[in-house]
XYZ file of C-alpha atoms in Angstrom:
439
model
C 11.677 22.213 -25.557
C 9.669 20.708 -22.667
C 7.891 17.412 -23.225
C 4.132 17.180 -22.657
C 3.672 13.410 -23.061
C 5.185 10.766 -20.802
C 7.243 7.972 -22.408
C 5.648 4.518 -22.782
C 8.593 2.356 -21.705
C 7.208 0.103 -18.956
C 6.788 -3.615 -19.747
C 4.455 -6.240 -18.253
C 7.304 -7.330 -15.945
C 7.898 -3.737 -14.866
C 4.271 -2.967 -13.997
C 3.805 -6.234 -12.093
C 6.974 -5.589 -10.104
C 5.971 -1.952 -9.476
C 2.606 -3.073 -8.099
C 4.243 -5.842 -6.029
C 6.722 -3.260 -4.765
C 3.893 -0.958 -3.747
C 1.834 -3.657 -2.051
C 4.472 -5.830 -0.351
C 6.076 -3.516 2.154
C 5.824 -2.326 5.732
C 2.204 -3.434 6.064
C 3.433 -7.036 5.875
C 6.931 -6.702 7.322
C 6.017 -4.540 10.335
C 2.241 -3.994 10.457
C 1.625 -7.759 10.584
C 3.005 -7.735 14.149
C 0.209 -5.386 15.216
C -2.408 -7.380 13.288
C -1.299 -10.634 14.969
C -1.373 -8.906 18.372
C -4.990 -7.854 17.760
C -6.363 -11.131 16.379
C -3.890 -13.836 17.405
C -3.325 -16.766 14.995
C -6.824 -16.185 13.574
C -5.290 -13.253 11.696
C -4.780 -15.754 8.850
C -8.547 -15.692 8.289
C -8.441 -11.880 8.252
C -5.748 -11.900 5.552
C -7.739 -14.394 3.474
C -10.972 -12.337 3.654
C -9.123 -9.106 2.792
C -7.379 -10.906 -0.085
C -10.721 -11.956 -1.577
C -12.003 -8.373 -1.356
C -8.874 -7.040 -3.059
C -9.185 -9.640 -5.825
C -12.736 -8.390 -6.510
C -11.482 -4.791 -6.517
C -8.682 -5.559 -8.995
C -11.066 -7.407 -11.302
C -13.415 -4.406 -11.293
C -10.570 -1.964 -11.964
C -9.272 -4.111 -14.811
C -12.686 -4.131 -16.510
C -12.897 -0.348 -16.172
C -9.500 0.273 -17.768
C -10.026 -2.242 -20.553
C -13.477 -0.841 -21.389
C -12.039 2.332 -22.935
C -8.586 2.983 -24.463
C -8.883 6.638 -23.441
C -8.683 5.827 -19.719
C -5.085 6.595 -18.687
C -5.602 6.852 -14.919
C -8.078 5.998 -12.161
C -9.264 9.611 -12.231
C -10.222 9.263 -15.910
C -12.838 6.568 -15.434
C -14.007 8.056 -12.122
C -14.735 11.332 -13.931
C -16.433 9.513 -16.825
C -18.776 7.424 -14.656
C -19.160 9.442 -11.440
C -18.508 13.052 -12.488
C -15.964 15.827 -11.915
C -16.569 16.230 -8.181
C -15.847 12.543 -7.528
C -12.731 12.715 -9.718
C -11.480 15.725 -7.752
C -12.098 13.980 -4.396
C -10.530 10.708 -5.569
C -7.423 12.314 -7.105
C -6.602 14.306 -3.985
C -7.468 11.476 -1.594
C -5.332 9.097 -3.645
C -2.500 11.596 -3.359
C -3.062 11.586 0.431
C -3.053 7.746 0.356
C 0.437 7.655 -1.081
C 1.678 10.504 1.084
C 0.580 8.506 4.136
C 2.004 5.252 2.729
C 5.333 6.912 1.915
C 5.628 8.487 5.367
C 4.752 5.144 6.961
C 7.548 3.483 4.999
C 10.043 6.234 5.857
C 9.107 5.875 9.538
C 9.602 2.108 9.291
C 13.011 2.625 7.650
C 14.068 4.456 10.811
C 12.902 1.524 12.970
C 14.745 -1.014 10.791
C 18.014 0.937 10.806
C 17.883 1.021 14.605
C 18.641 -2.728 14.454
C 22.253 -1.722 13.654
C 22.306 1.902 14.888
C 20.018 2.144 17.958
C 20.861 5.809 18.623
C 20.161 7.098 15.083
C 17.062 9.281 14.794
C 14.385 8.035 12.312
C 14.229 11.612 11.012
C 17.867 11.465 9.817
C 17.689 7.985 8.265
C 14.350 8.790 6.606
C 15.695 12.028 5.117
C 18.744 10.351 3.561
C 16.564 7.596 2.071
C 14.137 10.190 0.672
C 16.856 12.250 -1.051
C 18.331 9.150 -2.743
C 14.938 7.966 -4.025
C 13.918 11.418 -5.334
C 17.133 11.535 -7.393
C 16.383 8.063 -8.831
C 12.827 9.107 -9.770
C 14.055 12.268 -11.495
C 16.516 10.383 -13.730
C 13.981 8.442 -15.897
C 10.903 6.225 -15.615
C 12.817 3.303 -17.159
C 15.386 3.497 -14.381
C 12.558 3.624 -11.867
C 10.956 0.546 -13.443
C 14.200 -1.435 -13.465
C 15.117 -0.418 -9.915
C 11.631 -1.348 -8.707
C 11.949 -4.692 -10.482
C 15.271 -5.295 -8.683
C 13.823 -4.272 -5.292
C 10.769 -6.496 -5.795
C 12.912 -9.470 -6.881
C 14.996 -9.156 -3.692
C 11.785 -8.999 -1.632
C 10.219 -12.001 -3.332
C 13.291 -14.221 -2.973
C 13.666 -13.089 0.642
C 10.043 -13.973 1.416
C 10.309 -17.378 -0.280
C 13.463 -18.231 1.682
C 11.796 -17.050 4.899
C 8.716 -19.239 4.279
C 10.917 -22.285 3.623
C 12.974 -21.501 6.743
C 9.832 -21.245 8.886
C 8.543 -24.617 7.671
C 11.991 -26.188 8.160
C 12.379 -24.851 11.726
C 8.861 -26.042 12.576
C 9.690 -29.621 11.533
C 13.113 -29.521 13.221
C 11.834 -28.278 16.605
C 8.321 -29.704 16.441
C 8.702 -31.517 19.789
C 9.796 -28.359 21.604
C 7.007 -27.060 23.923
C 7.886 -23.434 23.049
C 7.569 -23.792 19.259
C 4.909 -21.570 17.736
C 2.901 -24.327 16.051
C 2.151 -25.857 19.484
C 1.436 -22.622 21.352
C -0.529 -20.946 18.535
C -2.606 -23.829 17.142
C -2.918 -26.247 20.076
C -6.530 -25.403 21.032
C -9.413 -23.418 19.580
C -9.117 -20.668 22.214
C -5.446 -20.156 21.340
C -6.362 -19.689 17.657
C -9.155 -17.175 18.437
C -7.893 -15.533 21.664
C -10.033 -12.390 21.211
C -12.927 -13.906 19.267
C -14.741 -11.980 16.557
C -13.775 -8.608 18.076
C -10.089 -9.346 17.527
C -10.681 -10.347 13.904
C -12.591 -7.126 13.179
C -10.033 -4.949 15.013
C -7.243 -6.407 12.833
C -8.966 -5.606 9.522
C -7.568 -2.025 9.108
C -3.932 -3.053 9.602
C -4.340 -6.122 7.378
C -6.038 -4.106 4.632
C -3.258 -1.521 4.944
C -0.910 -4.337 3.914
C -2.705 -4.580 0.560
C -2.554 -0.828 -0.112
C -0.836 -0.197 -3.432
C -2.205 -3.057 -5.536
C -4.271 -0.581 -7.569
C -1.210 1.468 -8.543
C -1.068 -0.543 -11.768
C -3.614 2.054 -12.883
C -1.027 4.808 -12.577
C 1.326 3.055 -15.002
C -1.145 2.962 -17.929
C 0.131 6.212 -19.417
C 3.731 4.905 -19.412
C 3.089 1.266 -20.382
C 3.831 -0.170 -23.791
C 0.713 -1.977 -25.129
C -1.380 -1.298 -21.975
C -4.388 -3.390 -23.081
C -2.281 -6.569 -23.217
C 0.142 -5.906 -20.352
C -2.449 -4.489 -17.934
C -4.744 -7.478 -18.374
C -1.895 -9.924 -17.683
C -0.750 -8.029 -14.600
C -4.232 -7.734 -13.066
C -4.934 -11.453 -13.607
C -1.732 -12.583 -11.874
C -1.103 -10.004 -9.163
C -3.775 -10.608 -6.430
C -3.109 -14.355 -6.143
C 0.658 -13.789 -5.918
C 0.317 -11.151 -3.213
C -2.072 -13.349 -1.206
C 0.389 -16.255 -1.410
C 3.284 -14.116 -0.150
C 1.199 -12.610 2.676
C -0.394 -15.787 4.006
C 2.825 -17.775 3.486
C 4.827 -15.246 5.525
C 2.293 -15.108 8.385
C 2.093 -18.931 8.502
C 5.908 -19.150 8.669
C 5.983 -16.696 11.600
C 3.189 -18.444 13.522
C 4.721 -21.904 12.984
C 7.822 -20.775 14.897
C 7.041 -17.815 17.198
C 4.344 -17.704 19.923
C 2.126 -14.782 18.844
C 2.266 -13.076 22.284
C 6.000 -12.328 21.831
C 5.542 -10.073 18.766
C 5.831 -6.277 19.028
C 5.960 -3.236 16.709
C 9.477 -2.405 17.914
C 10.854 -4.659 15.129
C 9.685 -6.784 12.213
C 8.130 -10.151 13.212
C 10.453 -11.744 10.632
C 13.451 -10.489 12.616
C 11.768 -11.609 15.867
C 11.428 -15.131 14.459
C 15.124 -15.413 13.602
C 16.159 -14.014 16.981
C 13.761 -16.494 18.605
C 15.786 -19.372 17.115
C 19.060 -17.580 18.045
C 20.059 -16.823 14.452
C 21.390 -13.291 14.883
C 23.244 -13.174 11.539
C 20.136 -14.347 9.732
C 18.130 -11.661 11.560
C 20.521 -9.035 10.186
C 20.144 -10.353 6.624
C 16.336 -10.415 6.881
C 16.349 -6.907 8.356
C 18.389 -5.748 5.340
C 15.861 -7.346 2.937
C 13.003 -5.672 4.830
C 14.848 -2.346 4.616
C 15.083 -2.836 0.831
C 11.337 -3.595 0.840
C 10.563 -0.279 2.537
C 12.840 1.586 0.127
C 10.917 -0.129 -2.680
C 7.539 0.948 -1.312
C 8.763 4.509 -0.737
C 10.000 4.498 -4.326
C 6.481 3.484 -5.422
C 4.971 6.243 -3.259
C 7.118 8.940 -4.898
C 6.220 7.590 -8.339
C 2.493 7.478 -7.480
C 2.140 10.903 -5.878
C 4.005 12.668 -8.703
C 1.789 10.990 -11.355
C -1.369 11.842 -9.406
C -0.341 15.522 -9.374
C 0.395 15.337 -13.113
C -2.988 13.745 -13.899
C -4.848 16.200 -11.649
C -3.179 19.124 -13.445
C -4.087 17.546 -16.792
C -7.741 17.573 -15.657
C -7.331 21.322 -14.899
C -7.860 20.841 -11.147
C -4.299 21.915 -10.356
C -1.750 24.435 -11.593
C -0.173 23.852 -15.049
C 3.156 24.005 -13.228
C 2.674 20.279 -12.396
C 2.394 19.412 -16.107
C 6.076 20.190 -16.643
C 8.055 17.159 -17.774
C 11.819 16.838 -17.867
C 13.730 16.071 -21.065
C 13.589 12.420 -19.926
C 9.791 12.456 -19.892
C 9.145 12.377 -16.123
C 6.919 14.856 -14.186
C 9.803 16.812 -12.678
C 7.830 19.390 -10.673
C 5.516 16.703 -9.272
C 8.491 14.651 -8.052
C 10.219 17.662 -6.451
C 6.991 18.845 -4.794
C 6.354 15.319 -3.497
C 9.883 15.132 -2.062
C 9.347 18.450 -0.276
C 6.024 17.291 1.197
C 7.565 14.030 2.413
C 10.340 16.029 4.062
C 7.742 18.162 5.874
C 5.887 14.996 6.893
C 9.048 13.560 8.440
C 8.999 16.509 10.832
C 6.073 14.764 12.612
C 8.822 12.933 14.490
C 9.314 16.170 16.451
C 5.720 15.926 17.764
C 5.308 12.137 18.182
C 8.412 10.791 19.887
C 7.400 7.105 19.745
C 7.846 5.908 16.156
C 5.519 2.946 16.788
C 2.567 5.237 17.627
C 3.349 7.427 14.613
C 3.430 4.307 12.431
C -0.053 3.249 13.627
C -1.499 6.734 13.077
C -0.075 6.984 9.555
C -1.215 3.439 8.736
C -4.748 4.254 9.933
C -4.889 7.465 7.902
C -3.597 5.636 4.824
C -6.111 2.808 5.233
C -9.192 5.033 5.420
C -7.963 7.048 2.413
C -7.471 3.890 0.360
C -10.918 2.662 1.424
C -12.453 5.781 -0.145
C -10.505 5.392 -3.405
C -11.252 1.675 -3.652
C -14.937 2.323 -2.951
C -15.029 4.922 -5.736
C -13.552 2.344 -8.149
C -16.320 -0.098 -7.206
C -19.031 2.591 -7.585
C -17.686 3.315 -11.085
C -17.738 -0.412 -11.890
C -21.378 -0.571 -10.770
C -22.108 2.034 -13.455
C -20.185 0.061 -16.092
C -21.289 -3.537 -15.580
C -24.657 -4.928 -16.651
C -24.170 -8.244 -14.814
C -26.312 -8.519 -11.659
C -23.868 -11.029 -10.156
C -20.966 -8.569 -10.543
C -23.111 -5.798 -9.075
C -23.825 -7.905 -5.972
C -20.113 -8.729 -5.620
C -19.265 -5.019 -5.775
C -21.925 -4.178 -3.180
C -20.677 -6.922 -0.861
C -17.105 -5.595 -1.060
C -18.384 -2.036 -0.439
C -20.164 -3.228 2.726
C -16.945 -4.919 3.828
C -14.942 -1.720 3.281
C -17.542 0.148 5.363
C -17.081 -2.377 8.190
C -13.303 -1.879 8.067
C -13.777 1.888 8.342
C -15.954 1.420 11.445
C -13.418 -0.988 12.967
C -10.891 1.870 13.255
C -12.856 2.868 16.375
C -11.923 -0.468 18.019
C -8.292 0.599 18.521
C -7.637 3.648 20.799
C -4.717 4.892 18.667
C -6.804 5.105 15.466
C -10.126 6.421 16.822
C -9.259 9.954 15.757
C -8.693 8.911 12.109
C -12.377 8.764 10.974
C -12.917 12.235 12.488
C -9.905 13.636 10.622
C -11.190 12.055 7.400
C -14.528 13.879 7.752
C -12.600 17.172 8.018
C -10.503 16.209 4.949
C -13.502 15.438 2.745
C -15.372 18.507 3.986
C -12.393 20.733 3.122
C -12.008 19.113 -0.329
C -15.686 19.693 -1.115
C -15.393 23.360 -0.145
C -12.254 23.768 -2.289
C -13.963 22.091 -5.258
C -16.994 24.350 -4.875
C -14.723 27.400 -4.776
C -12.839 26.287 -7.927
C -16.106 25.790 -9.819
C -17.407 29.217 -8.736
C -14.274 31.050 -9.818
C -13.769 29.065 -13.055
C -14.487 31.032 -16.254
C -17.929 30.243 -17.727
C-alpha cells in the first residue's frame, strides 16, 4: 500500500546541515570570483549588506512557521496570508529557483572536474553526478539527511582550514609586494576600484550565494519536533553562513590580487596555485566538488518536495503525491531528475560553461528574489509591530534594487525580460485552472 504521509525523521542537526548544504555552494566557491571582479575588494561590504537582508528574511520566515502548527511549507503560509494565486506563483517559481540552482551546480561540477580531466565535457560529468544523486534521494530521506550532513561537514572543515591558511600565508609573505593584502587594501581606490556602480553590479551574484537558506521551510513536514528544531536552526544559521562567506572572501583577498581571479576555476583553487601549492589546490578542488554535489543534492530534495506540496494543494496532478514505501516523493524525484537531464542539454547551445553559469545564476537569483519577497509580504500581514514592518519594507526595497542591478551586467540583462514572460505565463495558467475547476 502506498504511503501518503512523509516520515518525520530529520533532526535539528540534519536540517541545519541541509540548509548549510543548500546555501554554501557554487555561489561562494565559483560565483565569488565574478562578484570580486565586479566590485573589487569592496565586495566584502556587499556580502555584509546581503547577509543582513537574509538575516531579516530568515527571522520573518521563522515567525511565520512558528505562528501556526499547520504550516508545513512556504506555500502553506503564503496561501493563508496572500491567497491561492500567490501560493501558485510562489510554488512554481520556487521550483524554478531550485531547477536553476541545481543546473548551476551541475554546470560548476563540470568546470571543477576539468581541473583533472580538461577534455571531459561538462554534460557527461554532470549527467553521472545527477544519476548518483537521484538514486540517493530515492533510497530514503534519512539517508539524504545523513549524506547532506556528511557533505556539509566536509565543506565546513574545508572552509575553516582555507581561512586559517589564508591568514597564515598573509603573515608569512606580508613583505612580498605581490601579496593580496598589499595590492587589494593599500589605498582607498584599490578597495573601491569601480565605486558604487561596482558594488551594485555585484549584488545579484552575491545574493545568489545565499540562495537556499530558506529551504529549512521545506523540511518542516519531515522534521521531528519542528517547533523546537526549526527555531534553533533559524536562530543559528544566518550568522554561521555569514561567517563562512566573509571569512572565505577575506582569506582570498589577503593572498590573491583581485584582478587575477576568473570564472574558469574557483578562486580558492586560484589562491593555492598563486602560492605554488598544486597538491593543496587539488585537495581544495575536491572539497569544492563535494560542495557542489551537496548543493545539487539539496536541489533534488527541494524540487521534489515542492512538486509534492503543490500537488497536495491541488495545483498539480495527484501523480506527484505518490510516495515510495520508504516515505519519499518518488514521482517528484524522478520527474526532477528528468528535468535536470533536459536542462543539461543547454550545453549544446551555450558552448562556454562560464557564460551558461552566469545566465543560470541570474535566472536563479531573480526567482529567489520573488519567493523571498513573497515571504516578507506574508510577514507584513502577520506582524503587528511597526518596527518589524519597516524592516520588512526596507529589505523589500533592497531586493527590488538587486533585481534592477541585473541590467548592469550585459550577460544578465535578458533575465528580467524572461522573468516577465514566466510570471505572465503562470498567471494565464492559473486563470485557466480556476476556470476549468469544478464549481
